[in-house]
Coordinates of C-alpha atoms and ligand atoms in Angstrom, one line a residue:
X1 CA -50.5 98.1 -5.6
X2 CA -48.0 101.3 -5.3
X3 CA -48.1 100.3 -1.3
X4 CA -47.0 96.6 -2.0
X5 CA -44.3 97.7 -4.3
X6 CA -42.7 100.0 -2.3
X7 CA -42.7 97.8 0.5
X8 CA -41.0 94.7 -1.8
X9 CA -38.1 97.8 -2.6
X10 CA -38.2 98.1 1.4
X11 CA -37.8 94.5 2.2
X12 CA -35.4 94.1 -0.5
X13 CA -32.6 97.4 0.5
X14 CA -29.4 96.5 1.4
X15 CA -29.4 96.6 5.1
X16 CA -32.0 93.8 5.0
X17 CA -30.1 92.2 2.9
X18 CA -27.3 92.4 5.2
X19 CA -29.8 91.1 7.7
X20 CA -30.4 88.0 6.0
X21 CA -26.8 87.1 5.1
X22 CA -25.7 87.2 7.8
X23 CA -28.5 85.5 9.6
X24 CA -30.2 83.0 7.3
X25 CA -28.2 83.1 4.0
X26 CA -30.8 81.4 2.6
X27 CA -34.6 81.5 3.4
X28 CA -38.4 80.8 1.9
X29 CA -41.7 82.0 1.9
X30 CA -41.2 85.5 3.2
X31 CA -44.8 86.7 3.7
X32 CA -45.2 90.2 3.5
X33 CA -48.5 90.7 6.2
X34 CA -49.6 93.7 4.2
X35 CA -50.2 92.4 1.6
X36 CA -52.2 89.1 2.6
X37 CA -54.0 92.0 4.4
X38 CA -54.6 93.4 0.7
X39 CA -55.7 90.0 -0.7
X40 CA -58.3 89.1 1.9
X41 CA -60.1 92.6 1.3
X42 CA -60.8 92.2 -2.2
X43 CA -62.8 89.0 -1.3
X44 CA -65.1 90.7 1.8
X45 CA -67.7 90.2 0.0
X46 CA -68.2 86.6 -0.3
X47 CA -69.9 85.4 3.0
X48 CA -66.9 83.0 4.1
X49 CA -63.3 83.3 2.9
X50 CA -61.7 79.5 3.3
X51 CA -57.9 79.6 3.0
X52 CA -56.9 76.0 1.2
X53 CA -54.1 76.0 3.4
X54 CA -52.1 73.8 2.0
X55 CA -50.7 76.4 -0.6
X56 CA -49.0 77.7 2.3
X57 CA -49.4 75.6 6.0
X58 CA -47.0 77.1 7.8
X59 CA -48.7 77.8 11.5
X60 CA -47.7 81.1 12.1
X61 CA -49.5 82.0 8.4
X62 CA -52.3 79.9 10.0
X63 CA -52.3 82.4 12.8
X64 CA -52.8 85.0 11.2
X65 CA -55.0 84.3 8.8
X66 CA -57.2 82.8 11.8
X67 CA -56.9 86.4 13.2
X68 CA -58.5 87.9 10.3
X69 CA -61.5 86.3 10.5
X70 CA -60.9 83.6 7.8
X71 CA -62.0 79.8 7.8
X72 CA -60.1 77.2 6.9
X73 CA -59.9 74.3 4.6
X74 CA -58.3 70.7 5.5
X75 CA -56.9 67.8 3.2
X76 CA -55.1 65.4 5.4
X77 CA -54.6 64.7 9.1
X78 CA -51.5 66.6 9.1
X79 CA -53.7 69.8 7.9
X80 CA -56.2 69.2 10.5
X81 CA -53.4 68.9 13.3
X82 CA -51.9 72.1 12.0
X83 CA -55.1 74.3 11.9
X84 CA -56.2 72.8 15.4
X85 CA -52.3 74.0 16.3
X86 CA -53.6 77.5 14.7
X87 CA -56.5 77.7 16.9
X88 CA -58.8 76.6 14.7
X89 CA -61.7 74.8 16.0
X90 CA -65.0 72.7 14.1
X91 CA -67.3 75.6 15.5
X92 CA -69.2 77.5 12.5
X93 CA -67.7 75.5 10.4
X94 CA -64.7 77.2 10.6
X95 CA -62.3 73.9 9.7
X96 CA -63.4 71.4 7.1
X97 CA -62.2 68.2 6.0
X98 CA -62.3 67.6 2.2
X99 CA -60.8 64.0 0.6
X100 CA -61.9 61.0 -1.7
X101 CA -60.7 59.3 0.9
X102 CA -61.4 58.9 4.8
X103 CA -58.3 57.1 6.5
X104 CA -58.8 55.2 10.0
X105 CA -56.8 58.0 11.8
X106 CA -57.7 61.4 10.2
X107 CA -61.9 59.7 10.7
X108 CA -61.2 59.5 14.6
X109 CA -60.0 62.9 15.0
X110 CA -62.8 64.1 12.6
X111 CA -64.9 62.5 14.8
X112 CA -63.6 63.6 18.2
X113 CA -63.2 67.1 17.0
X114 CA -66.8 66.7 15.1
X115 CA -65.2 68.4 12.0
X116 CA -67.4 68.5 9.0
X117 CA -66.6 66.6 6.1
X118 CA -66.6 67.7 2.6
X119 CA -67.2 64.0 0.8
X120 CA -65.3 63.3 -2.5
X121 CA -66.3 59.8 -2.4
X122 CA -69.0 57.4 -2.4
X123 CA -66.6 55.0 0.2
X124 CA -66.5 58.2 2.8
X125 CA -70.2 58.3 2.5
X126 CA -70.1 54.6 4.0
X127 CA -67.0 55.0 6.2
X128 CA -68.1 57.9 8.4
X129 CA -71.7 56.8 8.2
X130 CA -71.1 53.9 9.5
X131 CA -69.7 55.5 13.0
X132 CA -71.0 58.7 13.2
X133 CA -74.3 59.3 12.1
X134 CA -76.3 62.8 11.9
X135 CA -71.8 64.2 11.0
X136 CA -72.2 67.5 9.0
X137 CA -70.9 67.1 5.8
X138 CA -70.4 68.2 2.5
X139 CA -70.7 67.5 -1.2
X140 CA -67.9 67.8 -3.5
X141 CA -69.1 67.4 -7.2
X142 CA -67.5 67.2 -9.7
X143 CA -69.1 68.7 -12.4
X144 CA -67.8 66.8 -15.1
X145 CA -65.5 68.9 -16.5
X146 CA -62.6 70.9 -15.1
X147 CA -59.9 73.5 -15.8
X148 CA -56.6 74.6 -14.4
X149 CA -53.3 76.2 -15.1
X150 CA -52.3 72.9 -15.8
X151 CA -53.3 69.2 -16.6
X152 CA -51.6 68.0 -13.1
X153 CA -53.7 70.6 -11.7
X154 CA -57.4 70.1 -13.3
X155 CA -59.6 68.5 -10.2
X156 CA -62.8 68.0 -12.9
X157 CA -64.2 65.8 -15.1
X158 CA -63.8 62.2 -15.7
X159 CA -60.0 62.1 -16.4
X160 CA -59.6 63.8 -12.4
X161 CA -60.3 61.2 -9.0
X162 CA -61.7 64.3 -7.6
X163 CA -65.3 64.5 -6.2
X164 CA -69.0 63.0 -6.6
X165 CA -69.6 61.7 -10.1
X166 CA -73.4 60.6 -9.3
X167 CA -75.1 63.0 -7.6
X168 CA -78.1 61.1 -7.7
X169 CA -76.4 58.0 -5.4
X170 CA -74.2 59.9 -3.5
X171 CA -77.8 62.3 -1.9
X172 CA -79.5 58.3 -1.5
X173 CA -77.0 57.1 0.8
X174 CA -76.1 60.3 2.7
X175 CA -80.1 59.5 3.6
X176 CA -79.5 56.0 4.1
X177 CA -76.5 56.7 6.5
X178 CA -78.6 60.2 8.0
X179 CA -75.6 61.9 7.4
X180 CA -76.6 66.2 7.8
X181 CA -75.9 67.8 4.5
X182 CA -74.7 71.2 5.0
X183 CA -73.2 72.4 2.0
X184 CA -72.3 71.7 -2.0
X185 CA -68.6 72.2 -3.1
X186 CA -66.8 72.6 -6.2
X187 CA -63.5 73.0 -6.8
X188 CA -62.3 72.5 -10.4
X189 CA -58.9 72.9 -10.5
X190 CA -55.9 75.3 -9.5
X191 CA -55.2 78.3 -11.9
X192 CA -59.2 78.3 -13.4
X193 CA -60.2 80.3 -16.5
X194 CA -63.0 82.5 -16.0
X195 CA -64.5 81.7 -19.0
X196 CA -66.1 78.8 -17.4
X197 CA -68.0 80.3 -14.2
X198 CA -70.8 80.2 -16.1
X199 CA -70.7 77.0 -16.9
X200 CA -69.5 76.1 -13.0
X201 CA -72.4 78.1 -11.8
X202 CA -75.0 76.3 -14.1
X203 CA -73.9 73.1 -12.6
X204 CA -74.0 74.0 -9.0
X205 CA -77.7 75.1 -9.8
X206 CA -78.8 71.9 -11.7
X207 CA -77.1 69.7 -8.7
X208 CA -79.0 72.2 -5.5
X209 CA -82.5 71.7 -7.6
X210 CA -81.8 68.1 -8.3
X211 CA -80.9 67.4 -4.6
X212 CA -83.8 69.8 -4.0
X213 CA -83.3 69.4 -0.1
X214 CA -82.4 73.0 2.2
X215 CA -78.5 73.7 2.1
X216 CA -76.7 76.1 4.4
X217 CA -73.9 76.8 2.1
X218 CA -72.6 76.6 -1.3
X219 CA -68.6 77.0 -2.1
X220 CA -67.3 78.2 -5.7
X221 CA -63.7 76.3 -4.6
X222 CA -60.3 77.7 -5.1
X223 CA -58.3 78.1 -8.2
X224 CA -58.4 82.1 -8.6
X225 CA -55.2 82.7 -10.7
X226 CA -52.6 85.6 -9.3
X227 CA -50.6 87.7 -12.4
X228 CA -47.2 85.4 -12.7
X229 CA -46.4 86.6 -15.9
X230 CA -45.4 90.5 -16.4
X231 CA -48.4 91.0 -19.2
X232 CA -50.9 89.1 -17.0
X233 CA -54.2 90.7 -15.6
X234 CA -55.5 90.5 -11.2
X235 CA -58.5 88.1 -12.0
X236 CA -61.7 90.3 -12.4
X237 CA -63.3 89.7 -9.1
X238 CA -66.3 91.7 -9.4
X239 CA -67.2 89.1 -12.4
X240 CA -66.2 86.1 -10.7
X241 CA -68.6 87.4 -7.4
X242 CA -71.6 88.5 -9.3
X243 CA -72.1 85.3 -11.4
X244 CA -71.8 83.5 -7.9
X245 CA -73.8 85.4 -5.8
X246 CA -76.7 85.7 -8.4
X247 CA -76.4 81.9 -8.8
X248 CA -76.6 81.7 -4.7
X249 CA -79.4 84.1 -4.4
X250 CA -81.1 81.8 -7.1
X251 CA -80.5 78.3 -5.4
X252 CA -82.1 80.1 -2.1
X253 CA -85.0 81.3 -3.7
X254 CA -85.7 77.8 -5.1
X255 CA -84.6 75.9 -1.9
X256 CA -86.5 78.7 0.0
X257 CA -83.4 78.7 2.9
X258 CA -80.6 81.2 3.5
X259 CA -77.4 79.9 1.7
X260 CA -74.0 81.7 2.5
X261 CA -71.5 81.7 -0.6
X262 CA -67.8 80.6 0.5
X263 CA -64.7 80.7 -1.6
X264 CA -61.6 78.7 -1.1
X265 CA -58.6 79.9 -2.3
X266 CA -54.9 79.4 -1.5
X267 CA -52.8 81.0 -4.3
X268 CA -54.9 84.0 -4.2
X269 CA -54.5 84.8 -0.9
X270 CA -50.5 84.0 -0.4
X271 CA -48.5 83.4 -4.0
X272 CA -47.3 87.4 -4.3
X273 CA -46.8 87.4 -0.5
X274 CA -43.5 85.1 -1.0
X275 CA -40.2 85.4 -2.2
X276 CA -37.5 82.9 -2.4
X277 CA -34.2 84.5 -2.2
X278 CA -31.5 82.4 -3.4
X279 CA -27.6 83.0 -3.9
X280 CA -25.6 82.6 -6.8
X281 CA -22.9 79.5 -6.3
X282 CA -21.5 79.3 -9.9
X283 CA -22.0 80.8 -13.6
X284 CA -21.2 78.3 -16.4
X285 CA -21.1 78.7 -20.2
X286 CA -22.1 75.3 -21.3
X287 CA -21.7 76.3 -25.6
X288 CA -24.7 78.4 -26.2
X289 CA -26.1 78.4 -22.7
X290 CA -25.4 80.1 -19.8
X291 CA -26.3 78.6 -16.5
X292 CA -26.5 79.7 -13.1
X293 CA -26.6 77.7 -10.4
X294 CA -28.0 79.1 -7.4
X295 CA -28.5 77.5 -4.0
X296 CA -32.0 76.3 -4.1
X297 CA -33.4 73.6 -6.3
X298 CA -36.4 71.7 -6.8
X299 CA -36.5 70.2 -3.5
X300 CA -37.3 74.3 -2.3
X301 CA -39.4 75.4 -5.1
X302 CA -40.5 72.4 -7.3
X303 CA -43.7 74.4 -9.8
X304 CA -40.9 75.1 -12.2
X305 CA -39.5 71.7 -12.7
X306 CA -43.3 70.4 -12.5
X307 CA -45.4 72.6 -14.4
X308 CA -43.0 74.5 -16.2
X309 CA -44.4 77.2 -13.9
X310 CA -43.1 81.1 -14.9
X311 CA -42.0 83.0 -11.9
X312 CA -40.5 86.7 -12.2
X313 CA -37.1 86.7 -11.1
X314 CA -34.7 89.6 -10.0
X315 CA -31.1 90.0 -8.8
X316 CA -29.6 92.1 -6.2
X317 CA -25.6 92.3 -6.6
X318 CA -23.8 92.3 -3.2
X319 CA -23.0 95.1 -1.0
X320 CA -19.9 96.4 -2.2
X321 CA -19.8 94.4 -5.2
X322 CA -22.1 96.9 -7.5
X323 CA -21.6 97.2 -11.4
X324 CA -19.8 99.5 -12.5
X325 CA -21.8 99.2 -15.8
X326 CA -24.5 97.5 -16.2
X327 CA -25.0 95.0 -18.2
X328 CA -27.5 92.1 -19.2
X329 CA -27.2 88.6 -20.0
X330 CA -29.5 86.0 -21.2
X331 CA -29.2 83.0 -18.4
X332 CA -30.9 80.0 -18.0
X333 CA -31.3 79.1 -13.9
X334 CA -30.6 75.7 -12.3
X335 CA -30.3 74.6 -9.0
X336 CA -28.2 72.5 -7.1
X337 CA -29.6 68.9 -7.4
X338 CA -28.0 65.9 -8.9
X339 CA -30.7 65.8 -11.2
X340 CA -30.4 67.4 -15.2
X341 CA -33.9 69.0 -14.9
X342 CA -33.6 70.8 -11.7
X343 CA -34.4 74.0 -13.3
X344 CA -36.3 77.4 -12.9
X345 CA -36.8 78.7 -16.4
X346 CA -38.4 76.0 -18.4
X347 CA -41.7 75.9 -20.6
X348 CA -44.7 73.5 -20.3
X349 CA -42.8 71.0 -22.1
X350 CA -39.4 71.2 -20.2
X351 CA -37.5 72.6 -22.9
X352 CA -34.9 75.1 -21.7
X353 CA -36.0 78.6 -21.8
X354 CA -33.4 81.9 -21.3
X355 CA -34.0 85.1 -18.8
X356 CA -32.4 88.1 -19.1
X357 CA -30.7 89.3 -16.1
X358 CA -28.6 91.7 -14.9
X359 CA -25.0 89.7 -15.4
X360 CA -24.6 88.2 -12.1
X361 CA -21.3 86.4 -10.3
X362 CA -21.4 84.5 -7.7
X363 CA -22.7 85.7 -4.0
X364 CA -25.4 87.7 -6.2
X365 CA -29.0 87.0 -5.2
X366 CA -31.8 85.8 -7.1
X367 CA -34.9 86.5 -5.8
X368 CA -38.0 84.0 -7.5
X369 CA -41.1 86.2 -6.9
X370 CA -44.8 85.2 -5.6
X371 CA -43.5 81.9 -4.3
X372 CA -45.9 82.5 -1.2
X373 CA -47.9 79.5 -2.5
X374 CA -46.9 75.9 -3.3
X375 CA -43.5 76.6 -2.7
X376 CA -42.3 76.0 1.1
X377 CA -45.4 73.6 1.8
X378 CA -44.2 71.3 -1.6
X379 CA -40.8 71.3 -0.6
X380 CA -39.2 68.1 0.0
X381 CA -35.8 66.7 0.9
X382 CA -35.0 65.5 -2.1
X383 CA -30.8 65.2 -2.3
X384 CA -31.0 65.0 1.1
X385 CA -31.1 69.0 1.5
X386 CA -32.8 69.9 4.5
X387 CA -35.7 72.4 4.4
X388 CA -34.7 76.2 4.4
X389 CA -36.4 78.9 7.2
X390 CA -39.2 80.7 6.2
X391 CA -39.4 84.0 7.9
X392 CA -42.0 86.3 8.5
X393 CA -41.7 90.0 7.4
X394 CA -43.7 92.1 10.3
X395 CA -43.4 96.1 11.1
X396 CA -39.7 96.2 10.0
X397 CA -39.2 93.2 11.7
X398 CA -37.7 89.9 10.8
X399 CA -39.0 86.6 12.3
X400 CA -38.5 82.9 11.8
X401 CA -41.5 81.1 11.7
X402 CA -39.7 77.8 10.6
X403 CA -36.2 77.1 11.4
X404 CA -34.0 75.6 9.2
X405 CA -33.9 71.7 9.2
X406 CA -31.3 70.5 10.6
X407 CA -29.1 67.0 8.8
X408 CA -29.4 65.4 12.2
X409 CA -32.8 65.5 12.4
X410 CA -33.2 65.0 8.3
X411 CA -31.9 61.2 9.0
X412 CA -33.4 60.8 12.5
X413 CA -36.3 58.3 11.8
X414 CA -33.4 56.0 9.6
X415 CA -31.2 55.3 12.9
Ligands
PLP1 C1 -56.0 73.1 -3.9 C2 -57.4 73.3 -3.5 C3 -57.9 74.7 -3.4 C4 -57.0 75.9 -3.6 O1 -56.6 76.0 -4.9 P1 -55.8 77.4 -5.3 O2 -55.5 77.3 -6.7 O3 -54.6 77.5 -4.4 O4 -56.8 78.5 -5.0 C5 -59.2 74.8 -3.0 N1 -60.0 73.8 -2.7 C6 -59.6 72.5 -2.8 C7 -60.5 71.4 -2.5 C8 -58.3 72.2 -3.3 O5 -57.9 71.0 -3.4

């Protein structure tokens, strides 16, 4: 971790800084390669790696994830577009499709690109059975109950739209239809407790001996959590891979076929490869609260405002402009939107919450830490703010891998 950090102090000295004022002012999802690097090791032992890209879709990311060897997950036609962009192709499974829903345009591409299909609905079952018969696909159960950093963010049990509810059905008309089942699926939610592998791994076991019929793969999902708080522990991986890969060595025995064990992350692999750096427009005393208002809002970064997400933030004074003496204040962070909750330091319940921070004025920055996933790929153009660069950070080097949106083209598809 000692490598990462001193990297983050190299990416954030002043020259750079420098760099990115006068070049950007204001830019997103600054992926440190290193440390992606870093992430993807600690998961070599799983069979397949399968980056849920839409924590971070950005094609260049794409890229280079492709060029380490990783697979890669898709949940829309857009997705599917981008990874073919990447250089991904349906060979070895290396894209797959997973929805509850199959719409008219992302099934003809499926089906001209033969991409397997990871089937969250009975309707899918029917919709691509109908038209292309002997498809690979998968089963996504839901196994009735879920977990997640937050409600909006639980894909199980019967309060989520997410997956197969009967197993039972869903395995009868995958015959009826002679749709190839290649693999079972779970995914229960973003930000997932380890206390309840067990209990995941128990129902992918019941659901392989009930469907009792030779599998090539089973997938554990996504949702491995990343340290956002400063008292938070890295997720205990060697835990997490032992209780799936005895529960995959157990399925094969009873199935009597090789299964390979896939995980499907996004936050894992991205979150702490992101920064967001901000500037500081205004400081306001509003009675007992101090805001700042800095020049990104929810349209950039909208976890905050959604699930009262924490995110470490730090400053960096200007060149020139350094303290004399340091001093702190406690501040409470808002953006720029026309909206009252367009805030970065709020609970679970929206109340108000204060950070302290170096005392700031304006032309400061404000860096928001590990906003390498869900941050530039939920952005939005809300306000009518166009979306900011994201730039790569490669051997010293500086690249944009998305260019800031211009108003022009913001208001195109209106004229
Ligand atoms: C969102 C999602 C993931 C990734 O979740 P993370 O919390 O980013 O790891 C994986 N699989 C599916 C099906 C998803 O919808």
């Amino acid at each position: 971790m000692s490598k990462i950090k001193n990297l983050q102090k190299e990416m954030l000295r002043y020259e750079n800084i420098t760099y990115l004022k006068k070049n950007m002012i204001l830019l997103y999802g600054y992926i440190m390669l290193i440390l992606l690097k870093i992430k993807l090791k600690k998961l070599k032992k799983f069979d397949n790696i399968r980056f849920a890209q839409k924590s971070c879709s950005n094609i260049n990311i794409l890229k280079i994830i492709k060029s380490y060897g990783v697979k890669v997950d898709a949940v829309s036609l857009g997705e599917i577009i981008r990874a073919l962009t990447a250089g991904f192709t349906s060979k070895n499974n290396d894209l797959v499709f997973t929805s509850d829903i199959l719409e008219d345009k992302t099934l003809k591409k499926i089906i001209q690109y033969h991409i397997p299909v990871n089937i969250g609905s009975l309707n899918m079952i029917e919709k691509i059975g109908k038209i292309s018969p002997k498809h690979p696909v998968w089963l996504r159960i839901n196994p009735k109950f879920g977990d997640g950093h937050h409600i909006k963010t639980n894909t199980g049990g019967e309060n989520s739209k997410h997956g197969i509810w009967d197993i039972n059905k869903a395995i009868s008309d995958l015959k009826y239809y002679n749709l190839s089942l290649i693999g079972l699926h779970m995914h229960i939610g973003s930000g997932i407790n380890l206390d309840n592998i067990k209990k995941m791994c128990d129902s992918m076991i019941q659901c392989a001996l009930n469907i009792n019929q030779k599998i090539q793969f089973i997938s554990a999902g996504g949702g491995l959590n990343i340290p956002y708080k400063p008292h938070e522990k890295e997720i205990n991986l060697e835990f997490y891979y032992n209780m799936w890969n005895k529960t995959r060595n157990f399925i094969s025995s009873q199935l009597s076929c090789p299964i390979k064990l896939e995980v499907e992350p996004g936050r894992f692999i991205v979150a702490q490869s992101g920064v967001l750096i901000t500037q500081v427009c205004a400081v306001k005393q509003m009675g007992n609260n101090c805001f700042i208002i800095i020049n990104s809002g929810f349209n950039d970064l909208i976890r905050p405002m959604l699930y009262g997400s924490y995110h470490k933030i730090s400053v960096i004074h200007q060149l020139n402009k350094m303290p004399i003496v340091q001093s702190t204040t406690d501040y409470i962070i808002a953006g720029p939107l026309c909206e009252s909750g367009d805030l970065f330091t709020t609970n679970h319940e929206g109340l108000l919450l204060k950070r302290t921070l170096p005392t700031v004025i304006p032309g400061d920055y404000i860096i928001i830490h590990d906003t390498g996933a869900y941050g530039a790929s939920m952005s939005s153009n809300y306000n009518s703010r166009p979306l900011i660069p994201e730039i790569l950070y490669q051997n010293n080097n500086f690249y944009t891998i998305r260019k800031r949106q211009k108003i022009k083209d913001l208001i195109q598809l209106e004229l």
